[in-house]
mmCIF file with all atom_site columns, C-alpha atoms in Angstrom:
data_model
loop_
_atom_site.group_PDB
_atom_site.id
_atom_site.type_symbol
_atom_site.label_atom_id
_atom_site.label_alt_id
_atom_site.label_comp_id
_atom_site.label_asym_id
_atom_site.label_entity_id
_atom_site.label_seq_id
_atom_site.pdbx_PDB_ins_code
_atom_site.Cartn_x
_atom_site.Cartn_y
_atom_site.Cartn_z
_atom_site.occupancy
_atom_site.B_iso_or_equiv
_atom_site.pdbx_formal_charge
_atom_site.auth_seq_id
_atom_site.auth_comp_id
_atom_site.auth_asym_id
_atom_site.auth_atom_id
_atom_site.pdbx_PDB_model_num
ATOM 1   C CA . UNK A 1 1   ? 138.449 124.984 21.508 1.00 0.00 ? 1   UNK A CA 1
ATOM 2   C CA . UNK A 1 2   ? 142.162 124.804 20.848 1.00 0.00 ? 2   UNK A CA 1
ATOM 3   C CA . UNK A 1 3   ? 143.992 121.715 22.106 1.00 0.00 ? 3   UNK A CA 1
ATOM 4   C CA . UNK A 1 4   ? 147.430 122.285 23.558 1.00 0.00 ? 4   UNK A CA 1
ATOM 5   C CA . UNK A 1 5   ? 149.782 119.367 24.087 1.00 0.00 ? 5   UNK A CA 1
ATOM 6   C CA . UNK A 1 6   ? 151.766 119.280 27.278 1.00 0.00 ? 6   UNK A CA 1
ATOM 7   C CA . UNK A 1 7   ? 155.486 119.652 26.883 1.00 0.00 ? 7   UNK A CA 1
ATOM 8   C CA . UNK A 1 8   ? 157.713 116.908 28.218 1.00 0.00 ? 8   UNK A CA 1
ATOM 9   C CA . UNK A 1 9   ? 160.023 118.531 30.710 1.00 0.00 ? 9   UNK A CA 1
ATOM 10  C CA . UNK A 1 10  ? 162.993 116.771 32.205 1.00 0.00 ? 10  UNK A CA 1
ATOM 11  C CA . UNK A 1 11  ? 163.249 116.907 35.951 1.00 0.00 ? 11  UNK A CA 1
ATOM 12  C CA . UNK A 1 12  ? 164.886 120.167 36.936 1.00 0.00 ? 12  UNK A CA 1
ATOM 13  C CA . UNK A 1 13  ? 166.735 120.516 40.193 1.00 0.00 ? 13  UNK A CA 1
ATOM 14  C CA . UNK A 1 14  ? 165.117 123.150 42.388 1.00 0.00 ? 14  UNK A CA 1
ATOM 15  C CA . UNK A 1 15  ? 167.621 125.932 42.830 1.00 0.00 ? 15  UNK A CA 1
ATOM 16  C CA . UNK A 1 16  ? 167.334 129.465 44.165 1.00 0.00 ? 16  UNK A CA 1
ATOM 17  C CA . UNK A 1 17  ? 167.233 130.767 40.586 1.00 0.00 ? 17  UNK A CA 1
ATOM 18  C CA . UNK A 1 18  ? 164.316 128.459 39.674 1.00 0.00 ? 18  UNK A CA 1
ATOM 19  C CA . UNK A 1 19  ? 162.398 129.512 42.800 1.00 0.00 ? 19  UNK A CA 1
ATOM 20  C CA . UNK A 1 20  ? 163.048 133.211 42.133 1.00 0.00 ? 20  UNK A CA 1
ATOM 21  C CA . UNK A 1 21  ? 161.865 132.804 38.544 1.00 0.00 ? 21  UNK A CA 1
ATOM 22  C CA . UNK A 1 22  ? 158.656 131.071 39.683 1.00 0.00 ? 22  UNK A CA 1
ATOM 23  C CA . UNK A 1 23  ? 157.983 133.777 42.284 1.00 0.00 ? 23  UNK A CA 1
ATOM 24  C CA . UNK A 1 24  ? 158.464 136.492 39.669 1.00 0.00 ? 24  UNK A CA 1
ATOM 25  C CA . UNK A 1 25  ? 155.956 134.731 37.364 1.00 0.00 ? 25  UNK A CA 1
ATOM 26  C CA . UNK A 1 26  ? 153.508 134.503 40.253 1.00 0.00 ? 26  UNK A CA 1
ATOM 27  C CA . UNK A 1 27  ? 153.849 138.224 41.066 1.00 0.00 ? 27  UNK A CA 1
ATOM 28  C CA . UNK A 1 28  ? 152.996 139.096 37.466 1.00 0.00 ? 28  UNK A CA 1
ATOM 29  C CA . UNK A 1 29  ? 149.775 137.088 37.775 1.00 0.00 ? 29  UNK A CA 1
ATOM 30  C CA . UNK A 1 30  ? 148.896 138.521 41.190 1.00 0.00 ? 30  UNK A CA 1
ATOM 31  C CA . UNK A 1 31  ? 145.819 140.723 41.002 1.00 0.00 ? 31  UNK A CA 1
ATOM 32  C CA . UNK A 1 32  ? 145.303 142.397 44.352 1.00 0.00 ? 32  UNK A CA 1
ATOM 33  C CA . UNK A 1 33  ? 141.629 142.787 45.110 1.00 0.00 ? 33  UNK A CA 1
ATOM 34  C CA . UNK A 1 34  ? 140.500 140.287 42.470 1.00 0.00 ? 34  UNK A CA 1
ATOM 35  C CA . UNK A 1 35  ? 140.485 137.379 44.898 1.00 0.00 ? 35  UNK A CA 1
ATOM 36  C CA . UNK A 1 36  ? 138.320 137.018 47.983 1.00 0.00 ? 36  UNK A CA 1
ATOM 37  C CA . UNK A 1 37  ? 139.776 137.378 51.451 1.00 0.00 ? 37  UNK A CA 1
ATOM 38  C CA . UNK A 1 38  ? 136.775 136.686 53.711 1.00 0.00 ? 38  UNK A CA 1
ATOM 39  C CA . UNK A 1 39  ? 133.449 134.882 53.702 1.00 0.00 ? 39  UNK A CA 1
ATOM 40  C CA . UNK A 1 40  ? 130.600 135.189 56.202 1.00 0.00 ? 40  UNK A CA 1
ATOM 41  C CA . UNK A 1 41  ? 127.065 133.848 56.370 1.00 0.00 ? 41  UNK A CA 1
ATOM 42  C CA . UNK A 1 42  ? 124.631 136.513 57.465 1.00 0.00 ? 42  UNK A CA 1
ATOM 43  C CA . UNK A 1 43  ? 120.929 137.123 56.809 1.00 0.00 ? 43  UNK A CA 1
ATOM 44  C CA . UNK A 1 44  ? 120.748 133.893 54.739 1.00 0.00 ? 44  UNK A CA 1
ATOM 45  C CA . UNK A 1 45  ? 123.356 135.327 52.352 1.00 0.00 ? 45  UNK A CA 1
ATOM 46  C CA . UNK A 1 46  ? 126.974 134.577 51.623 1.00 0.00 ? 46  UNK A CA 1
ATOM 47  C CA . UNK A 1 47  ? 128.949 137.747 52.178 1.00 0.00 ? 47  UNK A CA 1
ATOM 48  C CA . UNK A 1 48  ? 132.230 137.555 50.251 1.00 0.00 ? 48  UNK A CA 1
ATOM 49  C CA . UNK A 1 49  ? 134.831 140.239 51.008 1.00 0.00 ? 49  UNK A CA 1
ATOM 50  C CA . UNK A 1 50  ? 137.778 141.371 48.920 1.00 0.00 ? 50  UNK A CA 1
ATOM 51  C CA . UNK A 1 51  ? 141.136 142.972 49.733 1.00 0.00 ? 51  UNK A CA 1
ATOM 52  C CA . UNK A 1 52  ? 140.015 146.521 48.890 1.00 0.00 ? 52  UNK A CA 1
ATOM 53  C CA . UNK A 1 53  ? 137.131 146.333 51.379 1.00 0.00 ? 53  UNK A CA 1
ATOM 54  C CA . UNK A 1 54  ? 134.390 145.712 48.813 1.00 0.00 ? 54  UNK A CA 1
ATOM 55  C CA . UNK A 1 55  ? 131.890 142.953 49.465 1.00 0.00 ? 55  UNK A CA 1
ATOM 56  C CA . UNK A 1 56  ? 129.348 140.938 47.473 1.00 0.00 ? 56  UNK A CA 1
ATOM 57  C CA . UNK A 1 57  ? 126.283 139.373 49.084 1.00 0.00 ? 57  UNK A CA 1
ATOM 58  C CA . UNK A 1 58  ? 124.741 136.366 47.367 1.00 0.00 ? 58  UNK A CA 1
ATOM 59  C CA . UNK A 1 59  ? 121.514 134.708 48.586 1.00 0.00 ? 59  UNK A CA 1
ATOM 60  C CA . UNK A 1 60  ? 122.470 131.134 49.523 1.00 0.00 ? 60  UNK A CA 1
ATOM 61  C CA . UNK A 1 61  ? 119.014 129.854 48.508 1.00 0.00 ? 61  UNK A CA 1
ATOM 62  C CA . UNK A 1 62  ? 119.816 130.685 44.856 1.00 0.00 ? 62  UNK A CA 1
ATOM 63  C CA . UNK A 1 63  ? 122.583 128.082 44.698 1.00 0.00 ? 63  UNK A CA 1
ATOM 64  C CA . UNK A 1 64  ? 121.936 124.333 44.665 1.00 0.00 ? 64  UNK A CA 1
ATOM 65  C CA . UNK A 1 65  ? 125.396 123.701 46.133 1.00 0.00 ? 65  UNK A CA 1
ATOM 66  C CA . UNK A 1 66  ? 124.165 125.045 49.478 1.00 0.00 ? 66  UNK A CA 1
ATOM 67  C CA . UNK A 1 67  ? 120.628 123.571 49.584 1.00 0.00 ? 67  UNK A CA 1
ATOM 68  C CA . UNK A 1 68  ? 121.400 120.993 52.317 1.00 0.00 ? 68  UNK A CA 1
ATOM 69  C CA . UNK A 1 69  ? 123.714 123.253 54.308 1.00 0.00 ? 69  UNK A CA 1
ATOM 70  C CA . UNK A 1 70  ? 123.017 123.803 57.980 1.00 0.00 ? 70  UNK A CA 1
ATOM 71  C CA . UNK A 1 71  ? 124.006 127.018 59.782 1.00 0.00 ? 71  UNK A CA 1
ATOM 72  C CA . UNK A 1 72  ? 127.004 125.121 61.196 1.00 0.00 ? 72  UNK A CA 1
ATOM 73  C CA . UNK A 1 73  ? 128.107 124.177 57.673 1.00 0.00 ? 73  UNK A CA 1
ATOM 74  C CA . UNK A 1 74  ? 127.929 127.820 56.609 1.00 0.00 ? 74  UNK A CA 1
ATOM 75  C CA . UNK A 1 75  ? 130.093 128.766 59.589 1.00 0.00 ? 75  UNK A CA 1
ATOM 76  C CA . UNK A 1 76  ? 132.745 126.298 58.370 1.00 0.00 ? 76  UNK A CA 1
ATOM 77  C CA . UNK A 1 77  ? 133.009 127.935 54.922 1.00 0.00 ? 77  UNK A CA 1
ATOM 78  C CA . UNK A 1 78  ? 136.467 129.274 54.192 1.00 0.00 ? 78  UNK A CA 1
ATOM 79  C CA . UNK A 1 79  ? 138.135 131.100 51.340 1.00 0.00 ? 79  UNK A CA 1
ATOM 80  C CA . UNK A 1 80  ? 140.506 128.768 49.521 1.00 0.00 ? 80  UNK A CA 1
ATOM 81  C CA . UNK A 1 81  ? 142.515 128.341 46.344 1.00 0.00 ? 81  UNK A CA 1
ATOM 82  C CA . UNK A 1 82  ? 144.218 131.732 46.773 1.00 0.00 ? 82  UNK A CA 1
ATOM 83  C CA . UNK A 1 83  ? 140.878 133.514 47.109 1.00 0.00 ? 83  UNK A CA 1
ATOM 84  C CA . UNK A 1 84  ? 139.251 131.936 44.058 1.00 0.00 ? 84  UNK A CA 1
ATOM 85  C CA . UNK A 1 85  ? 136.884 129.492 45.797 1.00 0.00 ? 85  UNK A CA 1
ATOM 86  C CA . UNK A 1 86  ? 134.732 128.852 48.838 1.00 0.00 ? 86  UNK A CA 1
ATOM 87  C CA . UNK A 1 87  ? 135.589 125.614 50.607 1.00 0.00 ? 87  UNK A CA 1
ATOM 88  C CA . UNK A 1 88  ? 133.828 123.527 53.232 1.00 0.00 ? 88  UNK A CA 1
ATOM 89  C CA . UNK A 1 89  ? 136.019 120.590 54.189 1.00 0.00 ? 89  UNK A CA 1
ATOM 90  C CA . UNK A 1 90  ? 133.255 118.961 56.261 1.00 0.00 ? 90  UNK A CA 1
ATOM 91  C CA . UNK A 1 91  ? 131.106 118.707 53.109 1.00 0.00 ? 91  UNK A CA 1
ATOM 92  C CA . UNK A 1 92  ? 134.050 118.223 50.706 1.00 0.00 ? 92  UNK A CA 1
ATOM 93  C CA . UNK A 1 93  ? 132.798 121.249 48.775 1.00 0.00 ? 93  UNK A CA 1
ATOM 94  C CA . UNK A 1 94  ? 134.865 123.615 46.651 1.00 0.00 ? 94  UNK A CA 1
ATOM 95  C CA . UNK A 1 95  ? 132.888 126.242 44.729 1.00 0.00 ? 95  UNK A CA 1
ATOM 96  C CA . UNK A 1 96  ? 134.336 128.874 42.400 1.00 0.00 ? 96  UNK A CA 1
ATOM 97  C CA . UNK A 1 97  ? 133.521 132.425 43.515 1.00 0.00 ? 97  UNK A CA 1
ATOM 98  C CA . UNK A 1 98  ? 133.568 133.550 39.890 1.00 0.00 ? 98  UNK A CA 1
ATOM 99  C CA . UNK A 1 99  ? 131.039 130.819 39.111 1.00 0.00 ? 99  UNK A CA 1
ATOM 100 C CA . UNK A 1 100 ? 128.766 131.927 41.956 1.00 0.00 ? 100 UNK A CA 1
ATOM 101 C CA . UNK A 1 101 ? 128.832 135.526 40.761 1.00 0.00 ? 101 UNK A CA 1
ATOM 102 C CA . UNK A 1 102 ? 128.294 134.445 37.150 1.00 0.00 ? 102 UNK A CA 1
ATOM 103 C CA . UNK A 1 103 ? 125.060 132.697 38.195 1.00 0.00 ? 103 UNK A CA 1
ATOM 104 C CA . UNK A 1 104 ? 123.607 136.044 39.312 1.00 0.00 ? 104 UNK A CA 1
ATOM 105 C CA . UNK A 1 105 ? 122.040 137.651 36.237 1.00 0.00 ? 105 UNK A CA 1
ATOM 106 C CA . UNK A 1 106 ? 121.876 141.187 37.724 1.00 0.00 ? 106 UNK A CA 1
ATOM 107 C CA . UNK A 1 107 ? 125.583 141.041 38.631 1.00 0.00 ? 107 UNK A CA 1
ATOM 108 C CA . UNK A 1 108 ? 126.465 139.761 35.156 1.00 0.00 ? 108 UNK A CA 1
ATOM 109 C CA . UNK A 1 109 ? 124.405 142.534 33.533 1.00 0.00 ? 109 UNK A CA 1
ATOM 110 C CA . UNK A 1 110 ? 126.257 145.095 35.642 1.00 0.00 ? 110 UNK A CA 1
ATOM 111 C CA . UNK A 1 111 ? 129.631 143.534 34.755 1.00 0.00 ? 111 UNK A CA 1
ATOM 112 C CA . UNK A 1 112 ? 128.806 143.648 31.035 1.00 0.00 ? 112 UNK A CA 1
ATOM 113 C CA . UNK A 1 113 ? 127.828 147.301 31.345 1.00 0.00 ? 113 UNK A CA 1
ATOM 114 C CA . UNK A 1 114 ? 131.033 148.165 33.228 1.00 0.00 ? 114 UNK A CA 1
ATOM 115 C CA . UNK A 1 115 ? 133.266 146.361 30.734 1.00 0.00 ? 115 UNK A CA 1
ATOM 116 C CA . UNK A 1 116 ? 131.515 148.003 27.787 1.00 0.00 ? 116 UNK A CA 1
ATOM 117 C CA . UNK A 1 117 ? 131.910 151.417 29.401 1.00 0.00 ? 117 UNK A CA 1
ATOM 118 C CA . UNK A 1 118 ? 135.596 150.856 30.112 1.00 0.00 ? 118 UNK A CA 1
ATOM 119 C CA . UNK A 1 119 ? 136.298 149.468 26.634 1.00 0.00 ? 119 UNK A CA 1
ATOM 120 C CA . UNK A 1 120 ? 134.464 152.378 25.001 1.00 0.00 ? 120 UNK A CA 1
ATOM 121 C CA . UNK A 1 121 ? 136.889 154.823 26.592 1.00 0.00 ? 121 UNK A CA 1
ATOM 122 C CA . UNK A 1 122 ? 139.946 153.076 25.189 1.00 0.00 ? 122 UNK A CA 1
ATOM 123 C CA . UNK A 1 123 ? 141.693 154.565 22.232 1.00 0.00 ? 123 UNK A CA 1
ATOM 124 C CA . UNK A 1 124 ? 144.435 152.897 20.269 1.00 0.00 ? 124 UNK A CA 1
ATOM 125 C CA . UNK A 1 125 ? 147.369 154.962 19.021 1.00 0.00 ? 125 UNK A CA 1
ATOM 126 C CA . UNK A 1 126 ? 146.106 154.542 15.442 1.00 0.00 ? 126 UNK A CA 1
ATOM 127 C CA . UNK A 1 127 ? 142.622 155.740 16.407 1.00 0.00 ? 127 UNK A CA 1
ATOM 128 C CA . UNK A 1 128 ? 144.033 158.720 18.331 1.00 0.00 ? 128 UNK A CA 1
ATOM 129 C CA . UNK A 1 129 ? 146.268 159.724 15.405 1.00 0.00 ? 129 UNK A CA 1
ATOM 130 C CA . UNK A 1 130 ? 143.317 159.492 12.981 1.00 0.00 ? 130 UNK A CA 1
ATOM 131 C CA . UNK A 1 131 ? 141.258 161.740 15.264 1.00 0.00 ? 131 UNK A CA 1
ATOM 132 C CA . UNK A 1 132 ? 144.091 164.299 15.406 1.00 0.00 ? 132 UNK A CA 1
ATOM 133 C CA . UNK A 1 133 ? 144.469 164.217 11.604 1.00 0.00 ? 133 UNK A CA 1
ATOM 134 C CA . UNK A 1 134 ? 140.720 164.762 11.169 1.00 0.00 ? 134 UNK A CA 1
ATOM 135 C CA . UNK A 1 135 ? 140.905 167.649 13.645 1.00 0.00 ? 135 UNK A CA 1
ATOM 136 C CA . UNK A 1 136 ? 143.639 169.343 11.618 1.00 0.00 ? 136 UNK A CA 1
ATOM 137 C CA . UNK A 1 137 ? 141.369 169.120 8.558  1.00 0.00 ? 137 UNK A CA 1
ATOM 138 C CA . UNK A 1 138 ? 138.495 170.783 10.385 1.00 0.00 ? 138 UNK A CA 1
ATOM 139 C CA . UNK A 1 139 ? 136.871 167.729 11.941 1.00 0.00 ? 139 UNK A CA 1
ATOM 140 C CA . UNK A 1 140 ? 134.936 164.811 10.589 1.00 0.00 ? 140 UNK A CA 1
ATOM 141 C CA . UNK A 1 141 ? 133.706 165.423 7.045  1.00 0.00 ? 141 UNK A CA 1
ATOM 142 C CA . UNK A 1 142 ? 129.965 165.837 6.660  1.00 0.00 ? 142 UNK A CA 1
ATOM 143 C CA . UNK A 1 143 ? 128.069 163.061 4.964  1.00 0.00 ? 143 UNK A CA 1
ATOM 144 C CA . UNK A 1 144 ? 127.155 163.837 1.392  1.00 0.00 ? 144 UNK A CA 1
ATOM 145 C CA . UNK A 1 145 ? 123.428 164.348 0.976  1.00 0.00 ? 145 UNK A CA 1
ATOM 146 C CA . UNK A 1 146 ? 121.703 161.799 -1.209 1.00 0.00 ? 146 UNK A CA 1
ATOM 147 C CA . UNK A 1 147 ? 119.839 163.278 -4.207 1.00 0.00 ? 147 UNK A CA 1
ATOM 148 C CA . UNK A 1 148 ? 116.114 162.541 -4.285 1.00 0.00 ? 148 UNK A CA 1
#
């Protein structure tokens, strides 16, 4: 792991320009739909909803963080940390949604498959140009047969 030293920054006065710059940086990082908007407890599962209307249901029994939770505790769960965590202030619990999903092997297998599929469709400009050049020559050259 790479270690990064913190930079010493002098105290900056907070001006409109500094606030606008920080907001612009935040908008670049904003990923609509990537962060949760709702959480419900139904059928002994945590139902986590996202901005685009999609929802993930995770069995609460699969997670040790929720083993001593009562139905009232589940009702107090809220989405926090800008949609990145589930929080229960009564239990002083903050759990990463990404971490919960990562603990589900079937969901991780599906995510790996989706990422591989998406990455396989990508083509760099160099790769696209090489394919066009091969096409102008009549396609990919045949492999030379090995003599016996």
